[in-house]
mmCIF file of C-alpha atoms in Angstrom:
data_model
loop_
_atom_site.group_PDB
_atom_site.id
_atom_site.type_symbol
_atom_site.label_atom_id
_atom_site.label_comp_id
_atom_site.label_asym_id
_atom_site.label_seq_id
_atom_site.Cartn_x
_atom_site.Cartn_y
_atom_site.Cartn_z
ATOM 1 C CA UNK A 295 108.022 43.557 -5.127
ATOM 2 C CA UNK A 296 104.675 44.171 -7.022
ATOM 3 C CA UNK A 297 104.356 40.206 -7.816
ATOM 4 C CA UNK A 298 104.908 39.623 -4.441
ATOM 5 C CA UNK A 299 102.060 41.978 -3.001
ATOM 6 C CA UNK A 300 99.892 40.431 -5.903
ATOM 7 C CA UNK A 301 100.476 37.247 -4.029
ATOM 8 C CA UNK A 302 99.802 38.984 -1.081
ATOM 9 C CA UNK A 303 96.743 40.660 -1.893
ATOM 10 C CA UNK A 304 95.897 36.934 -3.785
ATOM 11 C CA UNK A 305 96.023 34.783 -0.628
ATOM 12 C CA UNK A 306 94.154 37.695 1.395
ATOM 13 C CA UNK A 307 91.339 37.702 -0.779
ATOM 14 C CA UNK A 308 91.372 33.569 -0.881
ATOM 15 C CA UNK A 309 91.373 33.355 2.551
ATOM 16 C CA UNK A 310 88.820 35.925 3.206
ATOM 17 C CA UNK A 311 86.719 34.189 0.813
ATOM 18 C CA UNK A 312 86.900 30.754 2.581
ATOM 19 C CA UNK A 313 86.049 32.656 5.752
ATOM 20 C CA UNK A 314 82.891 33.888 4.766
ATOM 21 C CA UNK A 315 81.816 30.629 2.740
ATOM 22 C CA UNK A 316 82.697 28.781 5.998
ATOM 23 C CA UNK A 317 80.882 31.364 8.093
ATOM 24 C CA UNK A 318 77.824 31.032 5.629
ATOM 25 C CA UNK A 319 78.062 26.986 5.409
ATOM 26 C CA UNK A 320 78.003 26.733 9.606
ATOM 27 C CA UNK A 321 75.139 29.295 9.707
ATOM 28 C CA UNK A 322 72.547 27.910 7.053
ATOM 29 C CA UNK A 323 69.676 27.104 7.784
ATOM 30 C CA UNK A 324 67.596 24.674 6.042
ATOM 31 C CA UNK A 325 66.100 26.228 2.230
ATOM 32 C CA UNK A 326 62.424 26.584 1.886
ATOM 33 C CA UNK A 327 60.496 24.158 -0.149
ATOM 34 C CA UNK A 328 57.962 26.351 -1.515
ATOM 35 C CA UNK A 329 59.856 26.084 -5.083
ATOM 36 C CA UNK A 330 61.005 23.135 -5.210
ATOM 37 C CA UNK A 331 60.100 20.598 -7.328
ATOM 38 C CA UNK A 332 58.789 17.529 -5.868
ATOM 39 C CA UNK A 333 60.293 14.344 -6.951
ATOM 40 C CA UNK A 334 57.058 12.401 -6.596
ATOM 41 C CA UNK A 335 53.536 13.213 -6.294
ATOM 42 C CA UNK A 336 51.082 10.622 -5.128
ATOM 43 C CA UNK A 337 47.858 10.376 -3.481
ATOM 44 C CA UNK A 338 48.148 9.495 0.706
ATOM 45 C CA UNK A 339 46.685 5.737 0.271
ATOM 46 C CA UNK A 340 49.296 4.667 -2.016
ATOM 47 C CA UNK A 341 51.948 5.929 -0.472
ATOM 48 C CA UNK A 342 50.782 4.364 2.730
ATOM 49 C CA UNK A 343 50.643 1.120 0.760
ATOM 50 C CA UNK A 344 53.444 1.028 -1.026
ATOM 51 C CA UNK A 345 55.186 1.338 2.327
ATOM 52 C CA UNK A 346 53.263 -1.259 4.056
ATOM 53 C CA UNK A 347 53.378 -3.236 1.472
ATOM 54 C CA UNK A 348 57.526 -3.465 0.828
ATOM 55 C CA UNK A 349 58.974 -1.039 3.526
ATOM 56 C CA UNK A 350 62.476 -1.654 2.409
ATOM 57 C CA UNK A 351 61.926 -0.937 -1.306
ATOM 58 C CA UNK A 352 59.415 2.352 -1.027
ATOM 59 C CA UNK A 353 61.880 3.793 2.269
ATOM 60 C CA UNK A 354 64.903 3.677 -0.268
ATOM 61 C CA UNK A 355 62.988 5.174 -3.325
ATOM 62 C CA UNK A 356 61.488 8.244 -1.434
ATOM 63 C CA UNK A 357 63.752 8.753 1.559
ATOM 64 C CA UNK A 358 65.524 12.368 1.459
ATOM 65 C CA UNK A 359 63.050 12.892 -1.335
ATOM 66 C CA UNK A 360 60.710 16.147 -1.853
ATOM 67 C CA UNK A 361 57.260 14.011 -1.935
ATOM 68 C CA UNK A 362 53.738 15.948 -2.530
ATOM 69 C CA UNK A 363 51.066 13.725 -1.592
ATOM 70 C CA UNK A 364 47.543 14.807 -1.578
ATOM 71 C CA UNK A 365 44.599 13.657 0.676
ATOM 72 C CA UNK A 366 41.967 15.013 3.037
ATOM 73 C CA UNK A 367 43.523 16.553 5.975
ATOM 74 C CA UNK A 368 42.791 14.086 8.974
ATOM 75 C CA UNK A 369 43.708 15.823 11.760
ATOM 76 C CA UNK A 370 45.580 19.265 12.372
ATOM 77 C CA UNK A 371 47.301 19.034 16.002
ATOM 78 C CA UNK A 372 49.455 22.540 17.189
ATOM 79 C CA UNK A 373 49.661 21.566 20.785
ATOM 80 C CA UNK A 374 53.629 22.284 20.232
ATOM 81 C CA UNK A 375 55.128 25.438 18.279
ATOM 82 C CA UNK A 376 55.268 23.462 15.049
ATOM 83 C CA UNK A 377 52.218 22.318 13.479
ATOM 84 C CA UNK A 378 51.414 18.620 12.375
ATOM 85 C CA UNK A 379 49.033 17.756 9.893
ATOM 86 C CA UNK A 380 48.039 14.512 8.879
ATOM 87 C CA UNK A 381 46.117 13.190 5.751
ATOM 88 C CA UNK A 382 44.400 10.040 5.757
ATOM 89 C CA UNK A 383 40.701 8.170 5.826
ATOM 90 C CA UNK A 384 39.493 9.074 8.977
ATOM 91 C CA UNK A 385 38.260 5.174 8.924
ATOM 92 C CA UNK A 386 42.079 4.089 9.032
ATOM 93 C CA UNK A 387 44.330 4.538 12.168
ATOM 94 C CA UNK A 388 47.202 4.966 9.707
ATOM 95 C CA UNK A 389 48.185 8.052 8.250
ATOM 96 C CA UNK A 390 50.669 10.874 6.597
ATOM 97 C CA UNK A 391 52.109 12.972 9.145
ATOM 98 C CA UNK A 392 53.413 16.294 7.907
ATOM 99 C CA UNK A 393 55.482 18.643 10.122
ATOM 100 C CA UNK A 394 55.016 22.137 8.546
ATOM 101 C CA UNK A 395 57.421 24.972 7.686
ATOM 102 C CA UNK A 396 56.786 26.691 10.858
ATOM 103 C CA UNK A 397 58.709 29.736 8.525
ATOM 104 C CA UNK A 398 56.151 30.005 6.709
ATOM 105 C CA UNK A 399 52.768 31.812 6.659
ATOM 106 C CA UNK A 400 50.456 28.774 7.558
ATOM 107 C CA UNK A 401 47.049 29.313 5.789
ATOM 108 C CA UNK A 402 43.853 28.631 6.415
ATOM 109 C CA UNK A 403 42.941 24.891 6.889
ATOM 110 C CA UNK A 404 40.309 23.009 8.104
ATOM 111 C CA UNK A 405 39.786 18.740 8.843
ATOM 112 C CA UNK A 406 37.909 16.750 6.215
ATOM 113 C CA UNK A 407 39.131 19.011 3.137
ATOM 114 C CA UNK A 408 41.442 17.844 0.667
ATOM 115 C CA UNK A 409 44.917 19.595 0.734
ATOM 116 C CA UNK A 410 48.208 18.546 -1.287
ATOM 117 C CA UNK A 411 51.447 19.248 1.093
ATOM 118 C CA UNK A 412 54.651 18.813 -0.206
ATOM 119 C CA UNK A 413 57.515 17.772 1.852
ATOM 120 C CA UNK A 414 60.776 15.591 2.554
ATOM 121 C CA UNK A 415 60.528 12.226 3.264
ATOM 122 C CA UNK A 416 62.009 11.355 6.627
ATOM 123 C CA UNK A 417 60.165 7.569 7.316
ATOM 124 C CA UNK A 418 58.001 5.380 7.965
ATOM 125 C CA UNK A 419 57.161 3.989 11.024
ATOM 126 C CA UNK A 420 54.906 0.632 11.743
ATOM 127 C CA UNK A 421 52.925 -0.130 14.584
ATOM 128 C CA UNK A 422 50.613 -2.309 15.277
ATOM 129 C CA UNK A 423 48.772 -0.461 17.759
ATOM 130 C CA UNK A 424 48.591 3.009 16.324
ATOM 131 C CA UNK A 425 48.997 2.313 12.826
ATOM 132 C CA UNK A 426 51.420 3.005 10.301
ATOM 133 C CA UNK A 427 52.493 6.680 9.608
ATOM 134 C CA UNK A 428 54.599 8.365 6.933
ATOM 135 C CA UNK A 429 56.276 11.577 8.427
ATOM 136 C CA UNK A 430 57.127 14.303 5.748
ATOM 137 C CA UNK A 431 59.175 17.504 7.292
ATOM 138 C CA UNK A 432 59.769 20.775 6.292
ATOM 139 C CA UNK A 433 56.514 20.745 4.638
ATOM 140 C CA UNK A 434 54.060 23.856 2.447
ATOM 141 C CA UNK A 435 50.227 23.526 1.476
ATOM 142 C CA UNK A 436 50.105 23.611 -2.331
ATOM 143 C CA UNK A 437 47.612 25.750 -3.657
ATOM 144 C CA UNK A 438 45.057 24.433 -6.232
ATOM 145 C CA UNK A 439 45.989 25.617 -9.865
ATOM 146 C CA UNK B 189 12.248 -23.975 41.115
ATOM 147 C CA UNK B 190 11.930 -23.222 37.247
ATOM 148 C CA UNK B 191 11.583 -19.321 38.488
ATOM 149 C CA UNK B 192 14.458 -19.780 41.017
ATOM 150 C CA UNK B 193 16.824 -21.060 37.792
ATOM 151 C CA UNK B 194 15.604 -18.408 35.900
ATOM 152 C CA UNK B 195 16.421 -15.675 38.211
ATOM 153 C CA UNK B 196 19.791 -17.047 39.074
ATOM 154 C CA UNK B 197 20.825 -17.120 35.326
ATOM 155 C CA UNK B 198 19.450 -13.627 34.901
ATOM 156 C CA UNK B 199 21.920 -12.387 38.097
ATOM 157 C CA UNK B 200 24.756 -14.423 36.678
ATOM 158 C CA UNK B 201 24.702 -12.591 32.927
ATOM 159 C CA UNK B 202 23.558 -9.356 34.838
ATOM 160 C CA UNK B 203 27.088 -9.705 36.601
ATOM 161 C CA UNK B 204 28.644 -11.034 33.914
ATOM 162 C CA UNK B 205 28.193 -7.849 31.868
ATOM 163 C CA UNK B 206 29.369 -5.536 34.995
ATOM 164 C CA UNK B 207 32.346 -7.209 34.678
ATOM 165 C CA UNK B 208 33.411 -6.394 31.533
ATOM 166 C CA UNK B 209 32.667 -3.145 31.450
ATOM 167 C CA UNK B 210 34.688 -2.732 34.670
ATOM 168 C CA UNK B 211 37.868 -3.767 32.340
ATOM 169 C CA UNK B 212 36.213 -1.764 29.403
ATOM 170 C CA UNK B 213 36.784 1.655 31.571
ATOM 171 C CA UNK B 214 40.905 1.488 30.822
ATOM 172 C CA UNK B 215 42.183 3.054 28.144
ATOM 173 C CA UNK B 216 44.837 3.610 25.687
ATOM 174 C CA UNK B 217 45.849 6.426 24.976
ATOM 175 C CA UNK B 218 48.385 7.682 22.256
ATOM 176 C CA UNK B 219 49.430 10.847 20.315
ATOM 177 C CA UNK B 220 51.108 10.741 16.684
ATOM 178 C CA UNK B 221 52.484 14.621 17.673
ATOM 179 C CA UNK B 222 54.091 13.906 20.452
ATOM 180 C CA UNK B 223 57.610 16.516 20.936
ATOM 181 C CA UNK B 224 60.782 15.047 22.172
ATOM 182 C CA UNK B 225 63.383 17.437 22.285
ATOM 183 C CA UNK B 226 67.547 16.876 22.816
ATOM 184 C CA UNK B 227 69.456 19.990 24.451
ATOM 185 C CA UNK B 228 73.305 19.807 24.560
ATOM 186 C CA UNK B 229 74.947 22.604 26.633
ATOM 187 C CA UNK B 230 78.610 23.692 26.452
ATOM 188 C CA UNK B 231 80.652 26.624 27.245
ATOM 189 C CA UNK B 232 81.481 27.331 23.348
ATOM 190 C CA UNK B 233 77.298 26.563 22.503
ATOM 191 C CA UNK B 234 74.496 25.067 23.007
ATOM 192 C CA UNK B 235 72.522 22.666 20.629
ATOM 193 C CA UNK B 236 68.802 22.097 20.734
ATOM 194 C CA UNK B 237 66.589 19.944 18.459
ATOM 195 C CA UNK B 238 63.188 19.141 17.959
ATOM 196 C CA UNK B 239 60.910 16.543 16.916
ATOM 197 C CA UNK B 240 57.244 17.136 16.698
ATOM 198 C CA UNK B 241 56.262 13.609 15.086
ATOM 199 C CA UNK B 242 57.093 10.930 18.165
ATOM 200 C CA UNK B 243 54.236 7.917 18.687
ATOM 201 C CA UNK B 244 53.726 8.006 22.354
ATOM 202 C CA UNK B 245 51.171 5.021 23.565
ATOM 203 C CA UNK B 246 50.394 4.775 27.125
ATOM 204 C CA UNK B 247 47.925 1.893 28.748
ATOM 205 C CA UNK B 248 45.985 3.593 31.621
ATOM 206 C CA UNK B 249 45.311 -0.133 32.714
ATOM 207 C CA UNK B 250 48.858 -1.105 33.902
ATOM 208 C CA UNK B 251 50.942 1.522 33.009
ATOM 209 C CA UNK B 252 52.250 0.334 29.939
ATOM 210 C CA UNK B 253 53.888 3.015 28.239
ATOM 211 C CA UNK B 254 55.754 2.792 24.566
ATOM 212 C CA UNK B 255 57.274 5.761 22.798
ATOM 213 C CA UNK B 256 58.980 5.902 18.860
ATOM 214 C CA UNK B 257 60.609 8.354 17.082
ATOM 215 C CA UNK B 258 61.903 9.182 13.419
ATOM 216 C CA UNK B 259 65.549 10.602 14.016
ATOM 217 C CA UNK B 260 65.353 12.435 10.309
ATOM 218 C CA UNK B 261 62.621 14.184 12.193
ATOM 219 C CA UNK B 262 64.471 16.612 14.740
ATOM 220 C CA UNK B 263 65.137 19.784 13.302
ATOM 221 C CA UNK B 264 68.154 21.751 14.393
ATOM 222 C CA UNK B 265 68.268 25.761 13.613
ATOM 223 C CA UNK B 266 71.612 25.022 11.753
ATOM 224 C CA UNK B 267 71.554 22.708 8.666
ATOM 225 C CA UNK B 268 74.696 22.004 8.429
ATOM 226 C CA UNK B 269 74.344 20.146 12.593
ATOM 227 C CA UNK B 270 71.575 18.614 11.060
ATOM 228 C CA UNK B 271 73.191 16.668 8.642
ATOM 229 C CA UNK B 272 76.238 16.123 10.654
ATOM 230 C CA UNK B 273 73.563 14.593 13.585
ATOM 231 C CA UNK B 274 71.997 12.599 10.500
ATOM 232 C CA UNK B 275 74.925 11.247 8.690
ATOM 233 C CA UNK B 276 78.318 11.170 11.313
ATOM 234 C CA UNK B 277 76.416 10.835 14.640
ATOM 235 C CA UNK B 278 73.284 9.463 14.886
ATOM 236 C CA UNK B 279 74.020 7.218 11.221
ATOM 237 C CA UNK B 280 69.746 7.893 10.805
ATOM 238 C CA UNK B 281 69.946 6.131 7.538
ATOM 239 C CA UNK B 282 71.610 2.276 9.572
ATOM 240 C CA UNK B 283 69.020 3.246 12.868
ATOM 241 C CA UNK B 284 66.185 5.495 11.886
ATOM 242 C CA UNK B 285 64.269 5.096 14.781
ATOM 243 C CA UNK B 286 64.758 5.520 18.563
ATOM 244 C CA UNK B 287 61.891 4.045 21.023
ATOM 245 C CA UNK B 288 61.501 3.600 24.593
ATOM 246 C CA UNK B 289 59.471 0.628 25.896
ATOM 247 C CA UNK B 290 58.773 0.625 29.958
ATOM 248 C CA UNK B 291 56.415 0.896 32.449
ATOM 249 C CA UNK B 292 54.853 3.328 34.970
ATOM 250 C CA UNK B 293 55.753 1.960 38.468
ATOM 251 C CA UNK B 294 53.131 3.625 40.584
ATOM 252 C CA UNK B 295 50.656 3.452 37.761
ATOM 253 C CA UNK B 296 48.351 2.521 40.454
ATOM 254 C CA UNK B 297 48.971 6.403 42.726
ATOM 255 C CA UNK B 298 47.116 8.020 39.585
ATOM 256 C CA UNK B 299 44.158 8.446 38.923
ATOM 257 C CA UNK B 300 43.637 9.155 35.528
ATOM 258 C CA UNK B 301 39.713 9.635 35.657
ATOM 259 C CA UNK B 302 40.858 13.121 37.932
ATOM 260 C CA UNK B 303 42.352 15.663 36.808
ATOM 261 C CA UNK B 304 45.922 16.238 38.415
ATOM 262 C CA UNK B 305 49.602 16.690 38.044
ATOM 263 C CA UNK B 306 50.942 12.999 39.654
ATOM 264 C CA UNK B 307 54.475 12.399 39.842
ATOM 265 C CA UNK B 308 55.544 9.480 37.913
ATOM 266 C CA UNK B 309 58.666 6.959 37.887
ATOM 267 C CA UNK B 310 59.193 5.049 34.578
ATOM 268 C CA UNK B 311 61.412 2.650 33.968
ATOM 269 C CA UNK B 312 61.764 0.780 30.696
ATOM 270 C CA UNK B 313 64.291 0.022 27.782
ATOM 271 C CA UNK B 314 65.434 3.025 25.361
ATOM 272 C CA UNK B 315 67.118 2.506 22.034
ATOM 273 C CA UNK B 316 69.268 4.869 20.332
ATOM 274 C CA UNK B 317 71.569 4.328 17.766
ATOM 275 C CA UNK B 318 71.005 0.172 17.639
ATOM 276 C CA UNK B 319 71.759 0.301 21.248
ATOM 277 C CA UNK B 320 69.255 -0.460 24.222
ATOM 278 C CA UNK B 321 69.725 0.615 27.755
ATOM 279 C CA UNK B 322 67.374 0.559 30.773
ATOM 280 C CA UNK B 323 66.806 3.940 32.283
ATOM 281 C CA UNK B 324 64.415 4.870 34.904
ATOM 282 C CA UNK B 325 63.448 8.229 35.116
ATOM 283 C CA UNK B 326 61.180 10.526 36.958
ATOM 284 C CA UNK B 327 58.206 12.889 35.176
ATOM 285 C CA UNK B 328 55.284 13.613 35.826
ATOM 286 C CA UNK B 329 51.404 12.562 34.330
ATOM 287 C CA UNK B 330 49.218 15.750 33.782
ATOM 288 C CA UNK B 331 45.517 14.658 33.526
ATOM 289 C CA UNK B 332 42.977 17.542 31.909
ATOM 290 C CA UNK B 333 39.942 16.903 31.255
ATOM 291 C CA UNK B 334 40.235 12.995 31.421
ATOM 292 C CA UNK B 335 43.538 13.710 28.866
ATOM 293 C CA UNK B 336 46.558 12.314 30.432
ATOM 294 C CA UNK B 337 49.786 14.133 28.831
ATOM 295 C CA UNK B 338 53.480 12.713 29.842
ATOM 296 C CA UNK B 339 56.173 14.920 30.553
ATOM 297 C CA UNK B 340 59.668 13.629 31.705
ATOM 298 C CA UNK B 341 63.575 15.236 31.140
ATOM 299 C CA UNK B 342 66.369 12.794 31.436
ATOM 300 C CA UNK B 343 69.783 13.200 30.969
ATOM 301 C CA UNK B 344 72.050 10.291 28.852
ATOM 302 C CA UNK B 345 75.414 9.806 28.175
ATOM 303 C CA UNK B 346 75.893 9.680 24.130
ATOM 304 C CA UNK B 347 78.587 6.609 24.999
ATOM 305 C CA UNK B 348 76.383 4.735 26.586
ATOM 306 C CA UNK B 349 74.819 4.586 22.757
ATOM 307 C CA UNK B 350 77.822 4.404 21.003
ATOM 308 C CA UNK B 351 77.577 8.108 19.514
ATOM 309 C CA UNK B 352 80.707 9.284 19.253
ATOM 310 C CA UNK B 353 81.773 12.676 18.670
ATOM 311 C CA UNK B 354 84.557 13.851 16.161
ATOM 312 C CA UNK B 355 87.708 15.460 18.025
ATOM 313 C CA UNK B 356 87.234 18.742 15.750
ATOM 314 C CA UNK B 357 84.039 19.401 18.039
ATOM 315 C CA UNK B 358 83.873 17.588 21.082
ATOM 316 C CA UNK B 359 84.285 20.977 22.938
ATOM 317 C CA UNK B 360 80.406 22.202 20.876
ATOM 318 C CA UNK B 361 78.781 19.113 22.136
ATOM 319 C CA UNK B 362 78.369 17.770 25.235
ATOM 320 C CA UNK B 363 79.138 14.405 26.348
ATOM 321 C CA UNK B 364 76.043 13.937 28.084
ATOM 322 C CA UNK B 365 72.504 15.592 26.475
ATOM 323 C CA UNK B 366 69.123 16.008 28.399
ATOM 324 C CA UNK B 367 65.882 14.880 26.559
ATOM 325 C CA UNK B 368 62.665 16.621 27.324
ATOM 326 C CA UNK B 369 59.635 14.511 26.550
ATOM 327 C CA UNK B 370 56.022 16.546 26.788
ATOM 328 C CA UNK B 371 53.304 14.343 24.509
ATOM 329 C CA UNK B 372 49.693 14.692 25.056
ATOM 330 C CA UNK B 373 48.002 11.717 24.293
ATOM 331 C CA UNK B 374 44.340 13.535 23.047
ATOM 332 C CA UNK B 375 43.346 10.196 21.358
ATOM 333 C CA UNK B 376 42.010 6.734 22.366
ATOM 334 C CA UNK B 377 42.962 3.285 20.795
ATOM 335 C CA UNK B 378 39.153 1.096 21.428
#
């Protein structure tokens, strides 16, 4: 009787425990990455020419990929809820596009200063109208050390 | 005579120059922060998703109008629909991009030079998921302060793209999602 209310209490506990991991899992939402560690850092021109340059090649080494790139902030656009910054030469129609962590408390920035954002890779997207833009999501302001 | 020639030649460039900046006037217009958003409504939930990043591109001249957009870039409140969207539905990583390609058809009822809220009818080629489709919608063209900014909600069967949806959750997600499109297009390609 007592090994078979160990069981008991066993597969109880199991299955209360896959409940809440499953409950957790379909309820997360996505982690912060104001501690992570980036898994490149490189200046906004190269990144923009790397990509330009072999799309194929630079898409598959940085895509899903925590990227901080640093530049002079472009443009700062928060005509929607989230804010987009871009980085970039304001003499070149192409630029890095970075959707900020609209969780977190945005700071103080201003166009023409340089900034270092780090973010995920989503793409990169050619045109030959508009230019060619890298878009980075999910994305924090570094702060100068 | 000589004066005659002269003055003719001076009308001639003097006209010449009127003309082009008549067709200089037009403008393209285009956002990189355009928001495209994808609501799915059931009776067990409803899914929305974002995506601040789209190109939108629209020629005031003929009504040209082109949109693009990064699928990695619409961001669900769950992360867990996120990646299902990324990896089993939308395969982001075979088709990263979806983009519309079309045209205003009564480009010529608005004026963009006044500001106005003019109804618009688009039609044009979408691809999602490496599939194209013509659609022709209705929105409308909001022009501020010489600003045009497109708005438009369409509805679209995720068959129609070959998106299919897993049996396990077929009842979360409907079988047909409305878009919302609102980009303002604050800059100007010379």
């Amino acid at each position: 009787m007592t090994r078979k209310r160990i069981w008991a209490v066993a597969l109880v506990g199991v299955t209360v425990a896959i409940v809440i991991y499953a409950y957790r899992e379909y309820n997360r939402k996505a982690e912060s990455l104001v501690t992570a560690t980036p898994g490149y850092e490189v200046s906004d021109s190269l990144l923009l020419a790397e990509l330009s340059g072999n799309e194929q090649l630079y898409t598959q080494k940085y895509t899903d990929k925590i990227v901080l790139v640093t530049g002079t902030i472009k443009s700062i656009d928060k005509t929607t809820s989230q804010v987009i910054i871009t980085l970039g030469r304001s003499d070149d129609i192409s630029s890095v596009k970075c959707q900020l962590d609209s969780t977190q408390v945005l700071p103080v920035l201003s166009e023409g200063v340089p900034a270092a954002v780090k973010g995920l890779f989503i793409g990169f997207n050619r045109d030959t109208l508009t230019g060619s833009d890298v878009t980075l999501s999910r994305c924090v302001i570094v702060k100068p050390k | 005579m000589q004066r005659q020639t002269v003055m003719t030649k001076c009308y001639i460039t003097i006209l010449f120059i009127l003309a082009l900046s008549a067709g200089s006037t037009a403008q393209r217009f285009y956002t990189k922060a355009g928001k495209v958003t994808f609501f799915s409504k059931t009776p067990l939930e409803n899914i929305e998703a974002q995506n601040a990043t789209a190109t939108a591109i629209l020629n005031t001249k003929d009504g040209q109008v082109q949109f693009s957009v990064l699928i990695k870039g619409f961001e669900f409140e769950k992360a867990l629909m996120q990646e299902h969207f990324n990896e089993n539905y939308m395969e982001s990583s075979k088709y990263p991009k979806s983009n519309f390609t079309g045209q205003v058809l009564n480009n010529a009822d608005i004026n963009y030079t006044r500001d106005g809220n003019y109804k618009a009818s688009v039609k044009g080629m979408l691809t999602i998921h490496g599939v194209t489709k013509e659609i022709v919608t209705t929105g409308n063209i909001n022009v501020k302060n010489g600003t045009p900014a497109l708005n438009a909600d369409f509805i679209i069967a995720l068959a129609d793209y070959k998106i299919s949806i897993p049996s396990l959750v077929k009842d979360k997600i409907s079988s047909a999602v409305k878009i919302t499109v609102n980009c303002i297009l604050n800059n100007t390609l010379k």
